[in-house]
PDB file of C-alpha atoms in Angstrom:
ATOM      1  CA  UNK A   1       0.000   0.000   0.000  1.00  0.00           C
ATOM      2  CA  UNK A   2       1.704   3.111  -1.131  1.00  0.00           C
ATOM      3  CA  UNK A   3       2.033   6.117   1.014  1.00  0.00           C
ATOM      4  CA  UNK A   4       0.375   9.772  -0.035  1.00  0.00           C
ATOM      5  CA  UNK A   5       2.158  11.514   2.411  1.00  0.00           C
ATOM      6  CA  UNK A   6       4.251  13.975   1.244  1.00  0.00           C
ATOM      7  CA  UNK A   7       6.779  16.387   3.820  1.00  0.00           C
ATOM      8  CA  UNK A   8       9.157  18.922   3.110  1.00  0.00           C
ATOM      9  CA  UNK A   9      12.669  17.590   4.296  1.00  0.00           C
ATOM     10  CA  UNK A  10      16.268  18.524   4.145  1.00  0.00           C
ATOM     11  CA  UNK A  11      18.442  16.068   3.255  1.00  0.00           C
ATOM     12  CA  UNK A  12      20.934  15.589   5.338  1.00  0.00           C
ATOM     13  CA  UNK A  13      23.901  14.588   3.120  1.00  0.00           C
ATOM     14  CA  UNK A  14      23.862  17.729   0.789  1.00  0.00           C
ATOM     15  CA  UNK A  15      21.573  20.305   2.374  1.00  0.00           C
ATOM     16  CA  UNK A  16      19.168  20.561  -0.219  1.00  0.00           C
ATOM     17  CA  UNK A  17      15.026  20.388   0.395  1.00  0.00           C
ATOM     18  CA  UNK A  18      13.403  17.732  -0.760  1.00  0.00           C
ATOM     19  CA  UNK A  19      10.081  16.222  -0.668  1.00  0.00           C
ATOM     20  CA  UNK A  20       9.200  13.153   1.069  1.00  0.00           C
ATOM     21  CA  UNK A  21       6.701  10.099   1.693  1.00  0.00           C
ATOM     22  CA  UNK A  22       7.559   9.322   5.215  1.00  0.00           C
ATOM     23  CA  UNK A  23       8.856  11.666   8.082  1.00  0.00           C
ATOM     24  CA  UNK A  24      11.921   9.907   9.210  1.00  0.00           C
ATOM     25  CA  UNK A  25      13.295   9.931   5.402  1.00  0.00           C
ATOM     26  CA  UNK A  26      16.993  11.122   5.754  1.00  0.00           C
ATOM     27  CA  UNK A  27      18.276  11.656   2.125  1.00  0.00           C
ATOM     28  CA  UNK A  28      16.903  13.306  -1.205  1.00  0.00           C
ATOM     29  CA  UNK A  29      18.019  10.247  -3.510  1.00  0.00           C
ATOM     30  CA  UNK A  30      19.356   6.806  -3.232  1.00  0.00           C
ATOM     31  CA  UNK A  31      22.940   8.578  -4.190  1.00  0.00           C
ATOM     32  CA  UNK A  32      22.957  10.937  -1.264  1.00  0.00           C
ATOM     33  CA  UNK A  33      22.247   7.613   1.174  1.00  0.00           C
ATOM     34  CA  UNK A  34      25.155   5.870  -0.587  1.00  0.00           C
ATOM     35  CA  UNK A  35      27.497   9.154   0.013  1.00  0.00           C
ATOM     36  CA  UNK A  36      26.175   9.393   3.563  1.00  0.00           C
ATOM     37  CA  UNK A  37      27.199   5.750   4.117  1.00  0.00           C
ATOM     38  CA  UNK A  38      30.003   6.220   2.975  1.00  0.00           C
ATOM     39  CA  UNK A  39      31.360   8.970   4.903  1.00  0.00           C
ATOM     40  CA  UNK A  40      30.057   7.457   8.087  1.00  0.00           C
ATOM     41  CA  UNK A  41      31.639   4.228   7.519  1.00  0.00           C
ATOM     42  CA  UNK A  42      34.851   6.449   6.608  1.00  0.00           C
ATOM     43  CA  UNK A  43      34.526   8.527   9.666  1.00  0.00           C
ATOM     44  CA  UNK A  44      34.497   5.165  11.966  1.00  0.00           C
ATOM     45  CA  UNK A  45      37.889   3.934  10.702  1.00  0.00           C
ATOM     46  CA  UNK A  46      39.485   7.152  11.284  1.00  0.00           C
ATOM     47  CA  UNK A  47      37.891   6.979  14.752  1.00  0.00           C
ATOM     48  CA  UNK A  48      39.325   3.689  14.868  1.00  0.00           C
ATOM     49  CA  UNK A  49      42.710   4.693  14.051  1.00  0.00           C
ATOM     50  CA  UNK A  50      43.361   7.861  15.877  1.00  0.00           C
ATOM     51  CA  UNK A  51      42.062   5.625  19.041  1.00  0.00           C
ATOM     52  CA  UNK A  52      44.415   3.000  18.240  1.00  0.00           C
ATOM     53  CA  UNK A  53      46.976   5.919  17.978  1.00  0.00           C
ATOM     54  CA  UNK A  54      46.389   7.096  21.107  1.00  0.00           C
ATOM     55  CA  UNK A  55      46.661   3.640  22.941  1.00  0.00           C
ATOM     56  CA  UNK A  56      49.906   2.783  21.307  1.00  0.00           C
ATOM     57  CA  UNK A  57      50.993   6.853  22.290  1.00  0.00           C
ATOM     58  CA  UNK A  58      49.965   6.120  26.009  1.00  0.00           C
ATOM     59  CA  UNK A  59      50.863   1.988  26.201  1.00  0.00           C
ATOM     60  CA  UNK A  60      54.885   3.073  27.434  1.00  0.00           C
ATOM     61  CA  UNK A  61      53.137   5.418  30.209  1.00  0.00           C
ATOM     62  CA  UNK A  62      50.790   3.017  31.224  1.00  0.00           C
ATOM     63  CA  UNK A  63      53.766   0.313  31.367  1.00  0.00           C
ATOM     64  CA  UNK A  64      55.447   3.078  34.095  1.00  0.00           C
ATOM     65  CA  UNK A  65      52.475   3.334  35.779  1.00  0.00           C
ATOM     66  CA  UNK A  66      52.680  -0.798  36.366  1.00  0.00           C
ATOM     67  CA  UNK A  67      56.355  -0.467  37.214  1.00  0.00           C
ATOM     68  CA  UNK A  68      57.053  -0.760  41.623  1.00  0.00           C
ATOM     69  CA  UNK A  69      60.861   0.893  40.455  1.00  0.00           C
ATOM     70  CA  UNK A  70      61.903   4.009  38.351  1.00  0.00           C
ATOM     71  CA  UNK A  71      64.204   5.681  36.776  1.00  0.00           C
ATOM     72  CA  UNK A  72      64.939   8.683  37.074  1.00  0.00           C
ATOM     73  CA  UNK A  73      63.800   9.652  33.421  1.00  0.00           C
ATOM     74  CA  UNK A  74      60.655   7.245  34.341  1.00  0.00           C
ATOM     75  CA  UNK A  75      59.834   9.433  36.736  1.00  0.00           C
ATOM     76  CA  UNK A  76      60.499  12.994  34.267  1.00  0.00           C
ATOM     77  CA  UNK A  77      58.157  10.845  31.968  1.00  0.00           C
ATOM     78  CA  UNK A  78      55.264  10.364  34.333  1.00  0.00           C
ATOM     79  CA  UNK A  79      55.259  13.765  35.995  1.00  0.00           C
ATOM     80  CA  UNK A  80      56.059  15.820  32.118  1.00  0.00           C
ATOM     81  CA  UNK A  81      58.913  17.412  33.958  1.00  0.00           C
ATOM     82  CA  UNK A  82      62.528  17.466  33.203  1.00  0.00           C
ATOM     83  CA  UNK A  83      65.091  15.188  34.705  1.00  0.00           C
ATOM     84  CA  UNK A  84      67.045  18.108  36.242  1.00  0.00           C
ATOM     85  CA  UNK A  85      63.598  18.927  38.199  1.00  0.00           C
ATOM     86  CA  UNK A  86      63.124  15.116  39.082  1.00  0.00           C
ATOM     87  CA  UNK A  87      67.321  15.525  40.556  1.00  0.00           C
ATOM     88  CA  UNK A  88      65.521  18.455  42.176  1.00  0.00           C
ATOM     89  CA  UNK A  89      63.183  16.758  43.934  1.00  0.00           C
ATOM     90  CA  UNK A  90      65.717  14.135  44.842  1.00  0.00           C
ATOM     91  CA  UNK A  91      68.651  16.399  46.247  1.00  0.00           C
ATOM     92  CA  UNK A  92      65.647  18.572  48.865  1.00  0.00           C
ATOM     93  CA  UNK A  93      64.391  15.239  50.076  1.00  0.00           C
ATOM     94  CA  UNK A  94      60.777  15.693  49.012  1.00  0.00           C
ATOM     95  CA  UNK A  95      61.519  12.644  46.504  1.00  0.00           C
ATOM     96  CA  UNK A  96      62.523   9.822  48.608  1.00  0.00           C
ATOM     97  CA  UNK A  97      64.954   7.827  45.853  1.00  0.00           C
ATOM     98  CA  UNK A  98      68.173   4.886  46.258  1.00  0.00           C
ATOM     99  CA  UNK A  99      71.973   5.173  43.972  1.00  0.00           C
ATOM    100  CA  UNK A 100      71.686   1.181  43.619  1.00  0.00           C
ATOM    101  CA  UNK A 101      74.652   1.768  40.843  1.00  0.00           C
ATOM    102  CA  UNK A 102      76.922   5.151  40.154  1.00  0.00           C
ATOM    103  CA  UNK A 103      74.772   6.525  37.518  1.00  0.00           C
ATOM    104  CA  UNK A 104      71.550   4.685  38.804  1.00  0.00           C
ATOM    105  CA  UNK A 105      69.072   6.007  40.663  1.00  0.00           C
ATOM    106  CA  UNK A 106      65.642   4.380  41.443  1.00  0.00           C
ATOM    107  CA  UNK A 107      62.442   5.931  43.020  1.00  0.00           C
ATOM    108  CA  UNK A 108      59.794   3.487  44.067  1.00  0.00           C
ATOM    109  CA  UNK A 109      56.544   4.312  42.592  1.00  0.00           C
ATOM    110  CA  UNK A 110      55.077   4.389  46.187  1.00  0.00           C
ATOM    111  CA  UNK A 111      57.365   7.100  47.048  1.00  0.00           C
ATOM    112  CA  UNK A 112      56.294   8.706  43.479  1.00  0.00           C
ATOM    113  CA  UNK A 113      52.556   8.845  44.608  1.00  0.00           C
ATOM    114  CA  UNK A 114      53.386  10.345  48.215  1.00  0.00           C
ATOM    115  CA  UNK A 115      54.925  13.125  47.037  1.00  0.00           C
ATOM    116  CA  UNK A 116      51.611  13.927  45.177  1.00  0.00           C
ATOM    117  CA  UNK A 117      49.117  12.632  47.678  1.00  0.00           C
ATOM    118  CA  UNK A 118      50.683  13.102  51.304  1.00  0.00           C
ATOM    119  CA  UNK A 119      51.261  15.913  53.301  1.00  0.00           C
ATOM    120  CA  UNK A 120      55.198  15.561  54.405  1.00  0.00           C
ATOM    121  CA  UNK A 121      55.773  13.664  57.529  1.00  0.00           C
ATOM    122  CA  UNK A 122      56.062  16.586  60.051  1.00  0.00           C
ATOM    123  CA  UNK A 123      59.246  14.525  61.618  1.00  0.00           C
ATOM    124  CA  UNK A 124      60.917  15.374  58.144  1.00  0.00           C
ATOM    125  CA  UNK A 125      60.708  19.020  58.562  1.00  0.00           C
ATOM    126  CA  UNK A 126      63.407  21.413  61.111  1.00  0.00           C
ATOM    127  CA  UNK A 127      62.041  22.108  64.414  1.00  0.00           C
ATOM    128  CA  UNK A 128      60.951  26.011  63.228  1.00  0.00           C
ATOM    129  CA  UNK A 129      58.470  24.599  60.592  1.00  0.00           C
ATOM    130  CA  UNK A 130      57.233  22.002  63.219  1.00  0.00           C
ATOM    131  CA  UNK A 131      55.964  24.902  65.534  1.00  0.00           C
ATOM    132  CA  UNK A 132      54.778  26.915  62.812  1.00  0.00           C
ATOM    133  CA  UNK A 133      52.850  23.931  61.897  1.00  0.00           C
ATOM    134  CA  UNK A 134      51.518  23.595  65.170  1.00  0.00           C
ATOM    135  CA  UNK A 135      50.519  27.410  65.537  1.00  0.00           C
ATOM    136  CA  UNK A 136      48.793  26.769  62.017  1.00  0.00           C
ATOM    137  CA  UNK A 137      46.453  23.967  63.208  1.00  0.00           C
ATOM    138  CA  UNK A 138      45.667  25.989  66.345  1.00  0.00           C
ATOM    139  CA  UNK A 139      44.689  28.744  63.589  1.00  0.00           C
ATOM    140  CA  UNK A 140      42.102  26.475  62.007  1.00  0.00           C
ATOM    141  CA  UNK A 141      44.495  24.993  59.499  1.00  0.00           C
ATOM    142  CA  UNK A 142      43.520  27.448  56.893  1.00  0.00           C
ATOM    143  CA  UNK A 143      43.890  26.228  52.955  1.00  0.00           C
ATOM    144  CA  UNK A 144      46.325  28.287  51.005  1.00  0.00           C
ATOM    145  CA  UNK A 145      44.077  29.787  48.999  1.00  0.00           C
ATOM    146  CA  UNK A 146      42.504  31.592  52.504  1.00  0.00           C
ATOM    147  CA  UNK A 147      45.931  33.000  53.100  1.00  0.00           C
ATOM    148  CA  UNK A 148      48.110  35.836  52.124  1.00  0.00           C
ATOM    149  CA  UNK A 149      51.576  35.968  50.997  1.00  0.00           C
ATOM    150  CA  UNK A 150      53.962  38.592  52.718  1.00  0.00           C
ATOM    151  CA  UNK A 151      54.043  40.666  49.789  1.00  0.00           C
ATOM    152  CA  UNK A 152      50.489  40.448  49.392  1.00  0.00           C
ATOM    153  CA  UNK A 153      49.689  41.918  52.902  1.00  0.00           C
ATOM    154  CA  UNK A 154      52.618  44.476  52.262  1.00  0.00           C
ATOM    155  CA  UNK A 155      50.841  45.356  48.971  1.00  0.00           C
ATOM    156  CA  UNK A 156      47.274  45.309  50.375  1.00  0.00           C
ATOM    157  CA  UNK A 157      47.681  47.290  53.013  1.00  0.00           C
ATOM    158  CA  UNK A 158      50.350  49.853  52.202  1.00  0.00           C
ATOM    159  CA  UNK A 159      52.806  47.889  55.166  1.00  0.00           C
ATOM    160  CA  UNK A 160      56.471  47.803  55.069  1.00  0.00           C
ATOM    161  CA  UNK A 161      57.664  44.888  55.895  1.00  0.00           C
ATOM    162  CA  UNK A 162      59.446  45.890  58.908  1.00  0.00           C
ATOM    163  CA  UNK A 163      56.344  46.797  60.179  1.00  0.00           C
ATOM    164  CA  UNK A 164      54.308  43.651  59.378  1.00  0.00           C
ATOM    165  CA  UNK A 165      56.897  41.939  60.883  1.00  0.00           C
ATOM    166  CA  UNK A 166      56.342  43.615  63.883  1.00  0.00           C
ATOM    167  CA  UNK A 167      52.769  43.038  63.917  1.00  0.00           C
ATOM    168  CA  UNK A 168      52.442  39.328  63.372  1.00  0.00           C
ATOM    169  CA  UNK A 169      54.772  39.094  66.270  1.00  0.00           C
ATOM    170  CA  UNK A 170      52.856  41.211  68.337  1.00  0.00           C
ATOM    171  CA  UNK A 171      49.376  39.862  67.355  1.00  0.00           C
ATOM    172  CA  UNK A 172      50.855  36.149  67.878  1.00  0.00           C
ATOM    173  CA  UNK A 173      50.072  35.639  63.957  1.00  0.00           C
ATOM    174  CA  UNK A 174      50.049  31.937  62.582  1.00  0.00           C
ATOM    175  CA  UNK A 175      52.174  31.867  59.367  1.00  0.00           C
ATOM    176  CA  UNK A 176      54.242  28.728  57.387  1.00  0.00           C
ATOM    177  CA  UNK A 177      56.665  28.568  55.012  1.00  0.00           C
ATOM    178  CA  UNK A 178      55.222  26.847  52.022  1.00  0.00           C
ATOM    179  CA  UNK A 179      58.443  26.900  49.134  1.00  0.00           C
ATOM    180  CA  UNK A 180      59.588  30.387  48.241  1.00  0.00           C
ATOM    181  CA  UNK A 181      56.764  31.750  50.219  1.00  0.00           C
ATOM    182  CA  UNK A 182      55.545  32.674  53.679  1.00  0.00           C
ATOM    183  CA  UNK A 183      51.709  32.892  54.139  1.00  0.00           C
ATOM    184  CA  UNK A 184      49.482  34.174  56.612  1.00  0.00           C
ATOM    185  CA  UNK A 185      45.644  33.805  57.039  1.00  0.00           C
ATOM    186  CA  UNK A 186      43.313  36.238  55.353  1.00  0.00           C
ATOM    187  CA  UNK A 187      40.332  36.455  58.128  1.00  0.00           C
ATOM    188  CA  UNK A 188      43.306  36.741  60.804  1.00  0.00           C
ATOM    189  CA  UNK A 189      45.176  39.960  59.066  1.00  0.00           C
ATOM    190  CA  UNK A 190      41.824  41.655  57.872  1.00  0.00           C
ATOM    191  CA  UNK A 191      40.368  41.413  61.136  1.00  0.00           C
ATOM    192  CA  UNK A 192      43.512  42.882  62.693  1.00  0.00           C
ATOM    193  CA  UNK A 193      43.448  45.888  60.015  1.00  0.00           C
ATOM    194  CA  UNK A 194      39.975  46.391  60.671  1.00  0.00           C
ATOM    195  CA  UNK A 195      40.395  46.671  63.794  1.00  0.00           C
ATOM    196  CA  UNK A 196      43.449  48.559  64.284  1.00  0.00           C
ATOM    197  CA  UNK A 197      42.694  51.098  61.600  1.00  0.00           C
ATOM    198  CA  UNK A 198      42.890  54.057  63.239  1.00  0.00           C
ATOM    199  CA  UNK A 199      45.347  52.866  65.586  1.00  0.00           C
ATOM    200  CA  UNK A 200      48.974  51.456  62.943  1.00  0.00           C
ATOM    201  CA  UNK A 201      50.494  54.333  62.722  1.00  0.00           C
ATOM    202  CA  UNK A 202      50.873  55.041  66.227  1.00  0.00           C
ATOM    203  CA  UNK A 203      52.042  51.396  66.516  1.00  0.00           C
ATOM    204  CA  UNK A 204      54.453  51.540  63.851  1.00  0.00           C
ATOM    205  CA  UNK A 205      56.104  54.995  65.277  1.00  0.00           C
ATOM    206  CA  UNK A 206      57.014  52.863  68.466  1.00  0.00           C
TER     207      UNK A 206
END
């Protein structure tokens, strides 16, 4: 029984409107369908391949991820860092790693994923850094990004840094050395300028 439907369509192999006897009809002509089909099946071996690609690109990383030992340029591999940063590591104890040979040196991936996923042992840090640590937790243990830097409170608040010096040892303030960097907490130093607005610069003449 034929159909007497007819729709407007657009086909969707060359754009063009066409009329129709069903409304699910994709294609203008039996050539467009045969083009379409063609380009799909196209398009699914270049999916194919570049996945393929990838898993041969990422089959050595996924062999260092398997690996309990590594190398030193193992290790550059799996972090996308130089070897001279991986040395780095190495020589400030943060990366834990053995000489089994003169020009050998192998990291256990275990001490790889600490360095990422641990906080360092606070027995592995000087004595200074353990109370700073301490006075942090009593602070709340704020995250970095709820802290200043120095320079940032210097900049902030127009403070040499003589003078901010002064305060945080006045006001008992909680700071920690964190790299390059010293960092205070945020609510902590604007409550303090807040507060002592009116009275800094008779504190700083002292």
């Amino acid at each position: 029984m034929s159909s007497n439907i007819q729709v407007q369509r657009i086909c969707q192999y060359c754009g063009n409107e066409f009329t129709a006897r069903t409304t699910v009809t994709k294609y203008c002509s039996h050539r467009c369908a045969s083009l379409a089909h063609k380009a799909m099946k196209r398009a699914e071996k270049v999916q194919r391949s570049n996945a393929e690609t990838k898993q041969i690109k990422n089959k050595p990383i996924e062999e260092l991820k398997a690996k309990e030992f590594l190398t030193v340029s193992d290790v550059s591999k799996l972090v996308g860092c130089s070897r001279q940063n991986v040395y780095k590591l190495i020589n400030t104890g943060k990366l834990k790693a053995t000489n089994i040979l003169i020009k050998k040196t192998i990291v256990r991936r275990c001490d790889l994923d600490k360095l990422f996923n641990e906080v360092p042992e606070i027995e592995n840090i000087p004595e200074q850094q353990k109370q700073d640590l301490k006075e942090w937790k009593q602070a709340g243990a704020f995250d970095i990004n709820d802290c200043y830097t120095i320079g940032e409170v210097q900049k902030k608040f127009g403070i040499s840094q003589t003078a901010l010096q002064k305060l945080i040892k006045r006001e008992n303030i909680p700071k920690i050395k964190k790299g390059w960097y010293v960092y205070v907490p945020k609510p902590i130093i604007d409550k303090i300028f807040e507060l002592n607005k009116k009275n800094l610069d008779t504190f700083f003449r002292e």
